mmCIF file of C-alpha atoms in Angstrom:
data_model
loop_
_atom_site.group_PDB
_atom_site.id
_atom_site.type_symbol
_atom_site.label_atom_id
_atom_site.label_comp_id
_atom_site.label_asym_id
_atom_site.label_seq_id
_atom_site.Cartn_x
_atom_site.Cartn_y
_atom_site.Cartn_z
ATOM 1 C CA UNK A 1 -12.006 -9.152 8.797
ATOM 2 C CA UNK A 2 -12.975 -6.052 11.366
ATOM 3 C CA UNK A 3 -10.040 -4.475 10.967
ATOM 4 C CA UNK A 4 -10.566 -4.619 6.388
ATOM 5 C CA UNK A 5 -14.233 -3.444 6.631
ATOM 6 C CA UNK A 6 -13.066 -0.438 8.830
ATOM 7 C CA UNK A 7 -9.951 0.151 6.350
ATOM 8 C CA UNK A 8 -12.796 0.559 3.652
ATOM 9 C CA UNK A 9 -15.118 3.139 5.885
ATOM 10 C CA UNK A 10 -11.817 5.049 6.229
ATOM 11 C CA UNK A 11 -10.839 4.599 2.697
ATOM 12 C CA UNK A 12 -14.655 5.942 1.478
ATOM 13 C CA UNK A 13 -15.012 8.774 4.082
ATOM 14 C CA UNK A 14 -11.405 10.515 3.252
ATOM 15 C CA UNK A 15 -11.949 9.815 -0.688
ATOM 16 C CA UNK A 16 -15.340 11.298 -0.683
ATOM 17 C CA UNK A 17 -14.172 14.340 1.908
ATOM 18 C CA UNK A 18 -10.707 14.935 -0.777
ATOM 19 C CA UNK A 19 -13.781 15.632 -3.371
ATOM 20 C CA UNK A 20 -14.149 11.810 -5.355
ATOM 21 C CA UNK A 21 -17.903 10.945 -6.415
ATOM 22 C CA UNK A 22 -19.019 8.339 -4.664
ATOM 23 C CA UNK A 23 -19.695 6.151 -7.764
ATOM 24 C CA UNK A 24 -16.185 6.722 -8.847
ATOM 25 C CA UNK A 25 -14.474 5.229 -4.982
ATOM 26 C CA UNK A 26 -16.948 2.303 -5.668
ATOM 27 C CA UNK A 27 -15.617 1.954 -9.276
ATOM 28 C CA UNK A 28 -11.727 2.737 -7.738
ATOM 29 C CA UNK A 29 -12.140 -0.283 -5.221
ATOM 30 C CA UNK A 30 -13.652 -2.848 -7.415
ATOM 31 C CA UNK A 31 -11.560 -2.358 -10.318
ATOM 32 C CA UNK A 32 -8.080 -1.620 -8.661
ATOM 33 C CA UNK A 33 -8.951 -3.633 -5.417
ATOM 34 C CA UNK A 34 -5.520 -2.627 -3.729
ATOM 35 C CA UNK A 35 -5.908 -0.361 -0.272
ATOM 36 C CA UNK A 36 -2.329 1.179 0.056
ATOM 37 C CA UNK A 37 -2.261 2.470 -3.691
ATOM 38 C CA UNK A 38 -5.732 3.666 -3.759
ATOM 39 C CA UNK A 39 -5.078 5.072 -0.327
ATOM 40 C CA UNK A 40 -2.129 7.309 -2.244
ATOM 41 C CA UNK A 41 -3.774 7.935 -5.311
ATOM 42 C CA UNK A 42 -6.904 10.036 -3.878
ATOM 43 C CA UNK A 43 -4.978 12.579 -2.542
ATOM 44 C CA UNK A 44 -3.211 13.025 -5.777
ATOM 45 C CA UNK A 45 -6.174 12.869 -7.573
ATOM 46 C CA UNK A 46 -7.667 15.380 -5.523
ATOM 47 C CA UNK A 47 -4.873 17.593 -6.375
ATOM 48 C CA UNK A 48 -5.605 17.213 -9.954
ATOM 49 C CA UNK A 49 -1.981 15.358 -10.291
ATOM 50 C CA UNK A 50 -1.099 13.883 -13.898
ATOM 51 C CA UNK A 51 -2.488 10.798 -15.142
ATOM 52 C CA UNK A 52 0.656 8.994 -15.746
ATOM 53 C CA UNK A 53 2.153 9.852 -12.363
ATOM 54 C CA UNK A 54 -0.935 8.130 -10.263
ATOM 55 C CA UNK A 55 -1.029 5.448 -12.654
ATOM 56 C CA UNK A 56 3.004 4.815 -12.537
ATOM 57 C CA UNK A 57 2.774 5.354 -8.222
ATOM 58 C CA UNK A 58 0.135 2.666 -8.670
ATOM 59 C CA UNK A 59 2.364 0.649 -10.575
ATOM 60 C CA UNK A 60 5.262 0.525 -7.973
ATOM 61 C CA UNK A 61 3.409 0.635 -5.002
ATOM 62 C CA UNK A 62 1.623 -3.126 -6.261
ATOM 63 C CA UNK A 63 4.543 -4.601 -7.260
ATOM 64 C CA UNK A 64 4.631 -6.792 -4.436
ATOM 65 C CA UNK A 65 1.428 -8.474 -5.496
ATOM 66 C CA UNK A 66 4.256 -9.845 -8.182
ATOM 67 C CA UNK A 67 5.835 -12.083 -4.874
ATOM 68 C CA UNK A 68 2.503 -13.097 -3.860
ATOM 69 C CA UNK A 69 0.945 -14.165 -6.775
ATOM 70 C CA UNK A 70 4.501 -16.099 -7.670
ATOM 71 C CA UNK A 71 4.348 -17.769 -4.145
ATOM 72 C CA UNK A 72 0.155 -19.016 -4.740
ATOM 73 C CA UNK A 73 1.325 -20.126 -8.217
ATOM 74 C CA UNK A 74 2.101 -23.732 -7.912
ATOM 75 C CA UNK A 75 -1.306 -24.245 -5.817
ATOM 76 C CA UNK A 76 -3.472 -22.912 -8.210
ATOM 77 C CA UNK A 77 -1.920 -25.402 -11.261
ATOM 78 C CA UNK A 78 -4.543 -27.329 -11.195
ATOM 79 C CA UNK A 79 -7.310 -24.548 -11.570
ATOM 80 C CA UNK A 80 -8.486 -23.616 -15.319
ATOM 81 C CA UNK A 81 -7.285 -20.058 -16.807
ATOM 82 C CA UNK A 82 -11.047 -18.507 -16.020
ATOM 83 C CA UNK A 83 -10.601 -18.887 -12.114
ATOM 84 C CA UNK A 84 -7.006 -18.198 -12.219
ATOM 85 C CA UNK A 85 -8.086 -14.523 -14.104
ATOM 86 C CA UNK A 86 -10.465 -13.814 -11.519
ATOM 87 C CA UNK A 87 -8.906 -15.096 -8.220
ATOM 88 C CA UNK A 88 -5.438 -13.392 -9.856
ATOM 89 C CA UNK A 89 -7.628 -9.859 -9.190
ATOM 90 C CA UNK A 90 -8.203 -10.707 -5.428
ATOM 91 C CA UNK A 91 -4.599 -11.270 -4.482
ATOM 92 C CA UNK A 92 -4.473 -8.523 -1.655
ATOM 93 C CA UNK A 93 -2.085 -9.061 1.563
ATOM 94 C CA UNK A 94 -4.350 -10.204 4.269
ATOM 95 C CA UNK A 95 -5.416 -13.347 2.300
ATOM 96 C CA UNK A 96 -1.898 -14.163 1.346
ATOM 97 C CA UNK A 97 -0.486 -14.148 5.130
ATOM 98 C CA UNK A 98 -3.296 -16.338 6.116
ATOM 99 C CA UNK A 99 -2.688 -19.174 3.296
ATOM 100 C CA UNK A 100 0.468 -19.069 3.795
ATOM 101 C CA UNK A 101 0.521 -19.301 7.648
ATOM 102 C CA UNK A 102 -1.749 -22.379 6.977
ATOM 103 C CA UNK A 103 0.612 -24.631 4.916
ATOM 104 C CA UNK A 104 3.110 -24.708 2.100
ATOM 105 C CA UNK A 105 2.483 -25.025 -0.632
ATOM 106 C CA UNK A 106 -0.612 -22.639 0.238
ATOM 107 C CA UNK A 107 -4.027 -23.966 0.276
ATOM 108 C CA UNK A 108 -5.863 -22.838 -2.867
ATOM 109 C CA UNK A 109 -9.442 -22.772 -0.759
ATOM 110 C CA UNK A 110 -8.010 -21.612 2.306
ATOM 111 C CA UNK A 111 -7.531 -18.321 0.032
ATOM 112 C CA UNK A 112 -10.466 -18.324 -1.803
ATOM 113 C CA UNK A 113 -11.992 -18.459 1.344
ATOM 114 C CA UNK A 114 -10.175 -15.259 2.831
ATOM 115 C CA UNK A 115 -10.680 -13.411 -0.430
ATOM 116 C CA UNK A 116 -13.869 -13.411 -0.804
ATOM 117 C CA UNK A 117 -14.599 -12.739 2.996
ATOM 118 C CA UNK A 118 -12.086 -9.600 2.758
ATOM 119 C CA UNK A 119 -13.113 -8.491 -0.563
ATOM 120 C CA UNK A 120 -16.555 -8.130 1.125
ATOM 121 C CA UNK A 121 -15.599 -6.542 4.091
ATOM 122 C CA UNK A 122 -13.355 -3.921 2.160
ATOM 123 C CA UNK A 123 -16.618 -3.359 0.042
ATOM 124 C CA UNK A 124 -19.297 -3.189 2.739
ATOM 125 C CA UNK A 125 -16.932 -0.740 4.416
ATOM 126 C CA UNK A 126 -16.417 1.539 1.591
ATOM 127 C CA UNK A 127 -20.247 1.229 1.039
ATOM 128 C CA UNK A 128 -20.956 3.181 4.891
ATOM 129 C CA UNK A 129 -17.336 4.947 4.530
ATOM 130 C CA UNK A 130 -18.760 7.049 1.458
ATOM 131 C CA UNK A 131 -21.896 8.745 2.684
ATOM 132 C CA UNK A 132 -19.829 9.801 5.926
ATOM 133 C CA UNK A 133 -17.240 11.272 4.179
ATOM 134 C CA UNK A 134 -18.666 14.928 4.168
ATOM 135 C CA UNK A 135 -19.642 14.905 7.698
ATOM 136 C CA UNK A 136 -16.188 16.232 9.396
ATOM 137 C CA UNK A 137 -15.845 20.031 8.272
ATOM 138 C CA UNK A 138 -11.651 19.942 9.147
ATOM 139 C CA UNK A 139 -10.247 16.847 8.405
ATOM 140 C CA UNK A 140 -7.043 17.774 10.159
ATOM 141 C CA UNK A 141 -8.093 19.680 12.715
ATOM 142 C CA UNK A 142 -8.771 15.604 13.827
ATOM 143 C CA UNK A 143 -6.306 14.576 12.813
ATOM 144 C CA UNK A 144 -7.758 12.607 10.183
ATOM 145 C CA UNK A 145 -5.111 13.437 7.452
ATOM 146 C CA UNK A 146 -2.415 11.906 9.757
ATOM 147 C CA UNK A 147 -3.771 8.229 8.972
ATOM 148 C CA UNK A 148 -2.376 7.936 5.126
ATOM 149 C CA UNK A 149 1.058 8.076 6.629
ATOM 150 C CA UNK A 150 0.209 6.174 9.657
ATOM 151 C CA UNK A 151 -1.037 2.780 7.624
ATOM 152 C CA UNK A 152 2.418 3.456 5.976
ATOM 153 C CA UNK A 153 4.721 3.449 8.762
ATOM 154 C CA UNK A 154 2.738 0.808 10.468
ATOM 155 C CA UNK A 155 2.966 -1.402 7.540
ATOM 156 C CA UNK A 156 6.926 -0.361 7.730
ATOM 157 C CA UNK A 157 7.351 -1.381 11.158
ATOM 158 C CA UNK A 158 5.256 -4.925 10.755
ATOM 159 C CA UNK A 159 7.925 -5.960 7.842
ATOM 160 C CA UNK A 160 11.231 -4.962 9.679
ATOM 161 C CA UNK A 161 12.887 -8.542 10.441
ATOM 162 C CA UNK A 162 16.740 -8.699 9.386
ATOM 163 C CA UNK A 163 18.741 -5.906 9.870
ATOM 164 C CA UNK A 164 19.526 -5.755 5.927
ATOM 165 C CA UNK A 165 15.740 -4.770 5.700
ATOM 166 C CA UNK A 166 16.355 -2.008 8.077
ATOM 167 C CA UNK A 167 19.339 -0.262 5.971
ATOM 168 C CA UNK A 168 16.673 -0.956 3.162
ATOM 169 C CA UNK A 169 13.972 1.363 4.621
ATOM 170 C CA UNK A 170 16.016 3.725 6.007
ATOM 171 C CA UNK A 171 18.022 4.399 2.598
ATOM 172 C CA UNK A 172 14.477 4.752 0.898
ATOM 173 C CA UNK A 173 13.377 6.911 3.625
ATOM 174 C CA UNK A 174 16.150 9.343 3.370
ATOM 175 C CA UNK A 175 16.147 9.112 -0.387
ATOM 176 C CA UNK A 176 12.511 10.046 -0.975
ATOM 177 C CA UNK A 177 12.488 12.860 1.507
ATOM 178 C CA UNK A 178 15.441 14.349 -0.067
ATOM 179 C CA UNK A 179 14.055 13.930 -3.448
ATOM 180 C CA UNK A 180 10.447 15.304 -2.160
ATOM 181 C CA UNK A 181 11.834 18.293 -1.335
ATOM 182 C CA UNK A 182 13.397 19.077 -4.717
ATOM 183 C CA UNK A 183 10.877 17.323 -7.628
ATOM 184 C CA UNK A 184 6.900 17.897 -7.371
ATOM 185 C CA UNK A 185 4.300 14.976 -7.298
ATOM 186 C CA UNK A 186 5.310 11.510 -6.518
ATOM 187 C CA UNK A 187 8.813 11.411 -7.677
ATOM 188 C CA UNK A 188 10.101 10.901 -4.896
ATOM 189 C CA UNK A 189 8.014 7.210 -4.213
ATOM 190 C CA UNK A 190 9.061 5.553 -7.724
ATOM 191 C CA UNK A 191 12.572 6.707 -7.439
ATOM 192 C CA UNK A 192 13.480 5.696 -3.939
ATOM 193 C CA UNK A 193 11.136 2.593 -3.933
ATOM 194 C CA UNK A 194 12.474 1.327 -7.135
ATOM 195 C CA UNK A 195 16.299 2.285 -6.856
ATOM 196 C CA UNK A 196 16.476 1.176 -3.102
ATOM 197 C CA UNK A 197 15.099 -1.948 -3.534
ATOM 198 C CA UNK A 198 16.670 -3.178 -6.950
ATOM 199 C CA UNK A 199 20.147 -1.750 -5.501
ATOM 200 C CA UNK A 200 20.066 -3.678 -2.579
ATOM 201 C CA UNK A 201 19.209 -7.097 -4.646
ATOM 202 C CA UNK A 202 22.051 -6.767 -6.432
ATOM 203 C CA UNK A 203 23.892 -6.079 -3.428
ATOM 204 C CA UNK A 204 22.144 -8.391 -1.184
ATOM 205 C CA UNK A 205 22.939 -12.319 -1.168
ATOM 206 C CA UNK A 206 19.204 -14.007 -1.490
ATOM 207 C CA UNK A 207 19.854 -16.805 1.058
ATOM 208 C CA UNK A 208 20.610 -14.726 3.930
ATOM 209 C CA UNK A 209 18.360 -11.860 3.140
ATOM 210 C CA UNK B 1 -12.842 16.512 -16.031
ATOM 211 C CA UNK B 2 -14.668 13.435 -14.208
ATOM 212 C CA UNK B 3 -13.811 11.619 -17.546
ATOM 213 C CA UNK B 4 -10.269 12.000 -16.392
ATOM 214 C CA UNK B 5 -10.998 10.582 -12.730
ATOM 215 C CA UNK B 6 -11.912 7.444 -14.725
ATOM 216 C CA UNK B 7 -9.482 7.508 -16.900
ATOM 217 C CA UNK B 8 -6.931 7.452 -13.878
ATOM 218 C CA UNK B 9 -9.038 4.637 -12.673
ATOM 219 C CA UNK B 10 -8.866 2.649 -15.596
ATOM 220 C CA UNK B 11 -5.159 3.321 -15.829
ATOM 221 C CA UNK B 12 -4.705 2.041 -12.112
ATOM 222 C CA UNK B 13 -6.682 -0.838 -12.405
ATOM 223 C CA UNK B 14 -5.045 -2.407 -15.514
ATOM 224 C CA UNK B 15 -1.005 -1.557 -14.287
ATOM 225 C CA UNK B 16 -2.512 -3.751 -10.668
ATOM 226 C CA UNK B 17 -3.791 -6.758 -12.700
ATOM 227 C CA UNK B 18 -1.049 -6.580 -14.872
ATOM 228 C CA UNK B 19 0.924 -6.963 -11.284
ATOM 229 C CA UNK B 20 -1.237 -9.485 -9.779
ATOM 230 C CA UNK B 21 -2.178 -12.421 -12.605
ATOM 231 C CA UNK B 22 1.532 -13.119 -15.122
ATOM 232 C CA UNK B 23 2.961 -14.438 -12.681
ATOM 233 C CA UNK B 24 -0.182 -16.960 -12.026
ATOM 234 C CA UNK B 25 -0.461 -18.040 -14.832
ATOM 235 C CA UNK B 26 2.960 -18.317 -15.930
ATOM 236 C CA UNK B 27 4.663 -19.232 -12.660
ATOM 237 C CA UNK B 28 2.714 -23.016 -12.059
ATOM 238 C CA UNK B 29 5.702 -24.931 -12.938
ATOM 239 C CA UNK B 30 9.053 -23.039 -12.546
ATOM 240 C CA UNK B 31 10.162 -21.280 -9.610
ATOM 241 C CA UNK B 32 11.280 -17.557 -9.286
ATOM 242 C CA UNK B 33 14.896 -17.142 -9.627
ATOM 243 C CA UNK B 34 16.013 -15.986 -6.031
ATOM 244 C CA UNK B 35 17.559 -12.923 -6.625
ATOM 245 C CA UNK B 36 14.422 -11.476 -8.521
ATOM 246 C CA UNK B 37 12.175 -13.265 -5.493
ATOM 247 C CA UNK B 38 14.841 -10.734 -2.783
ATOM 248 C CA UNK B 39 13.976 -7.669 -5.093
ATOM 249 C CA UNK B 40 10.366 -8.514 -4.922
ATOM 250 C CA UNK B 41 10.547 -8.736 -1.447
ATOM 251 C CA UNK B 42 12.103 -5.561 -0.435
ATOM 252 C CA UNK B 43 10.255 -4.096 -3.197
ATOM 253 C CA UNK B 44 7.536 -3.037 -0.611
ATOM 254 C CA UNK B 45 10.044 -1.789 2.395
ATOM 255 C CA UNK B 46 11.504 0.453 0.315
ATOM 256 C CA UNK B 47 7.913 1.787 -1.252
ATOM 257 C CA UNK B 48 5.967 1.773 2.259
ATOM 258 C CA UNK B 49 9.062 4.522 3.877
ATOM 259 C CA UNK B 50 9.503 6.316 0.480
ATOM 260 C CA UNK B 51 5.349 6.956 0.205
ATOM 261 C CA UNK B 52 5.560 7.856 4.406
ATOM 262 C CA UNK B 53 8.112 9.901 5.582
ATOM 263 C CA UNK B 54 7.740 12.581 3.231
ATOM 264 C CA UNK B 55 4.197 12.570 3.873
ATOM 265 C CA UNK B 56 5.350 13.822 7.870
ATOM 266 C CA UNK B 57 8.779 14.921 7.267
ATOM 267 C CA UNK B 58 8.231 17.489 4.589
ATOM 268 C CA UNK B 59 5.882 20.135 4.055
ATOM 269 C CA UNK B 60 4.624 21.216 0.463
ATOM 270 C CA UNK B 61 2.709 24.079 -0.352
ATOM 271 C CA UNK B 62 2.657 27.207 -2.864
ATOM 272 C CA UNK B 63 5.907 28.619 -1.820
ATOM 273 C CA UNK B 64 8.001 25.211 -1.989
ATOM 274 C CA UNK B 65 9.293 22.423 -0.260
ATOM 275 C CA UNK B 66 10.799 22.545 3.354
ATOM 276 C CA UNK B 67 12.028 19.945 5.470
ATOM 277 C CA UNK B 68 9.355 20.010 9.157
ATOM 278 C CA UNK B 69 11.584 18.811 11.882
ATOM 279 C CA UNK B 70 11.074 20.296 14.699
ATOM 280 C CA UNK B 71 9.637 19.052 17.662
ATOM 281 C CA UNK B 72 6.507 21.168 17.405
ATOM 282 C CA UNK B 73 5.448 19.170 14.367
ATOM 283 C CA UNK B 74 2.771 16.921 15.412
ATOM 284 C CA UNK B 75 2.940 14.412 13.033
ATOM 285 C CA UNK B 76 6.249 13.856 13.791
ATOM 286 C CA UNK B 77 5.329 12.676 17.415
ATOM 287 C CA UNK B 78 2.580 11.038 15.630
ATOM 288 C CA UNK B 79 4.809 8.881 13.349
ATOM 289 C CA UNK B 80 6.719 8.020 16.880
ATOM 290 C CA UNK B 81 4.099 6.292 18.398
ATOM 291 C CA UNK B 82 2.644 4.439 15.442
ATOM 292 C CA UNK B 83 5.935 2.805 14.477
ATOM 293 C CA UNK B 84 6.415 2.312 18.561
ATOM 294 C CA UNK B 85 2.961 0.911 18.808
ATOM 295 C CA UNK B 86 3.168 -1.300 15.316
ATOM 296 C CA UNK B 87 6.934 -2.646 16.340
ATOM 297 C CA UNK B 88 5.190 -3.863 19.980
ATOM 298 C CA UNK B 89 2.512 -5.799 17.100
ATOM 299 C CA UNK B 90 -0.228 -3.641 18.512
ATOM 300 C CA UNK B 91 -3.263 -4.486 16.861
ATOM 301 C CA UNK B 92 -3.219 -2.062 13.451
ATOM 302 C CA UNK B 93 -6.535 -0.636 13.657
ATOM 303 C CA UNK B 94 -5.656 0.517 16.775
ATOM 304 C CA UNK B 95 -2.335 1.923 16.366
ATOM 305 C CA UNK B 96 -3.507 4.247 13.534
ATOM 306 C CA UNK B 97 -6.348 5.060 15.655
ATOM 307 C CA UNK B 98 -3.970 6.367 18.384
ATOM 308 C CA UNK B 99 -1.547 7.979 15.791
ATOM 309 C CA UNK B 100 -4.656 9.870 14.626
ATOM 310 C CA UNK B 101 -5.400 10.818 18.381
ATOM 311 C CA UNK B 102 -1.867 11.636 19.500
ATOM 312 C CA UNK B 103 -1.707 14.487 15.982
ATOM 313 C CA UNK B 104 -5.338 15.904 16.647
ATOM 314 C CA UNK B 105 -4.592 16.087 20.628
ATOM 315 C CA UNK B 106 -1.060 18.128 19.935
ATOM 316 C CA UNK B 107 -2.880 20.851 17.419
ATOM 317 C CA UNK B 108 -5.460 21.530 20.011
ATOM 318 C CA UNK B 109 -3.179 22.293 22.680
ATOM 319 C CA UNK B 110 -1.367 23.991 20.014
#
């Protein structure tokens, strides 16, 4: 839980310093409740980028909260459709690898439990992340813009386990760089992400990948 | 204008529920068909590298687009350790802290 409540003091400080209220980073991490996308949408919000684009980035970069919430399916059948609406909002990744660590099928209270515990910490941190965000004059001169692409690649590296999902990355690597360079915005992110991957399920046998 | 900050928000937050409960509700009793399970998984490894390498590898501003390669680029030596660090399962907190550290140290001594 540490490591979530300091994720949300980084995630308030750098939204507040790229110039969001901080009524409107509270209302961001209630209501979308998803660190990596909001983590890529402040920037671009910042920058005064178009609606759609953010909201489409958004869109791609959750997907995989599609696998997650497939996976906790069959152990919330029991649950009536009220829970199921609000626990579906606190699907997030730390919660999901520690049900499913537990036991399969996952244990429905063993991520309830987690949820709520990281929901909190994400909150408290973004509650003491926001009023320090206007404290550091240069941002970069600490380095501090560096950390948006280092959750990234760290995230990469934690999910690299067959060799198919290393020609994965590196194909979407290559791709979105290349396309960065030639379309503006975040082109580059929905293209690769969603070509790569859909590409190499067709290509891809499920068993062994 | 802050209307449209909310607006964004709004637009975020529905696309992520929309990603987050179908499949909860619909999903109880059958099981994902396996090849759309293998898209969903490598879903995020091709997202994570497509949202981060640009990010280091190429630099935007007024005048265009330009690949940032060389070795005097701190973020690229800054990438290097993080995805050293994270590969070793380095604690995560910690290996963005020192990715932070290793960029700000190179532009002071630049």
């Amino acid at each position: 839980m540490p490591s979530v409540f300091v994720y949300g003091t980084v995630f308030g400080g750098l939204a507040v310093q790229a110039g969001l209220r901080p009524l409107e980073v509270w209302g961001m991490s209630v209501l979308v409740f998803a660190g990596a996308s909001q983590f890529v949408a402040v920037p671009l919000l910042a920058a005064g980028a178009p609606a759609a684009a953010i909201v489409l980035t958004t869109y791609v970069i959750n997907m995989r909260h599609y696998l997650m919430a497939a996976t906790l399916a069959p152990s919330f059948r029991a649950f009536p459709r009220g829970w199921l609406a609000l626990v579906a909002h606190v699907i997030n990744d730390e919660s999901f690898a520690v049900a499913v660590a537990r036991r399969h099928p996952p244990d429905p209270w063993v991520f309830i439990g987690s949820a709520a515990a990281v929901s909190g910490a994400f909150l408290a941190g973004v509650a003491v992340g926001t009023p320090l965000g206007g404290l550091v004059a240069d941002p970069a001169r600490w380095g501090l813009d560096f950390a948006f692409p280092a959750v990234f690649l760290a995230l990469v590296a934690l999910q690299l386990r067959r060799p198919a999902d290393w020609v994965v990355a590196l194909m979407a690597a290559a791709l979105a760089v290349a396309i960065a360079r030639v379309l503006p915005g975040t082109w580059h992110i929905v293209i690769a992400g969603f070509v790569v991957s859909a590409l190499a399920a067709l290509v891809l046998q499920p068993e062994t990948a | 204008m802050r209307s449209e900050v909310w607006l964004v928000i709004a637009g975020m937050a529905i696309v992520t529920y929309f990603t987050r409960a179908p499949l909860l509700f619909v999903l109880a009793r059958r099981p994902l068909p396996p090849r759309l399970r293998l898209w969903l998984r490598l879903i995020p490894l091709a997202v994570l590298p497509a949202i981060a390498l640009p990010m280091v590898l190429v630099e935007r501003d007024a005048a265009g687009a330009r690949l940032a390669l060389s070795l005097a680029h701190p973020p690229l030596w800054g990438a290097v350790v993080v995805f050293a660090l994270a590969a070793l399962r380095v604690n995560l907190l910690l290996t963005v802290a020192l990715g932070v550290a290793v960029v700000a140290l190179l532009r002071a001594l630049a």
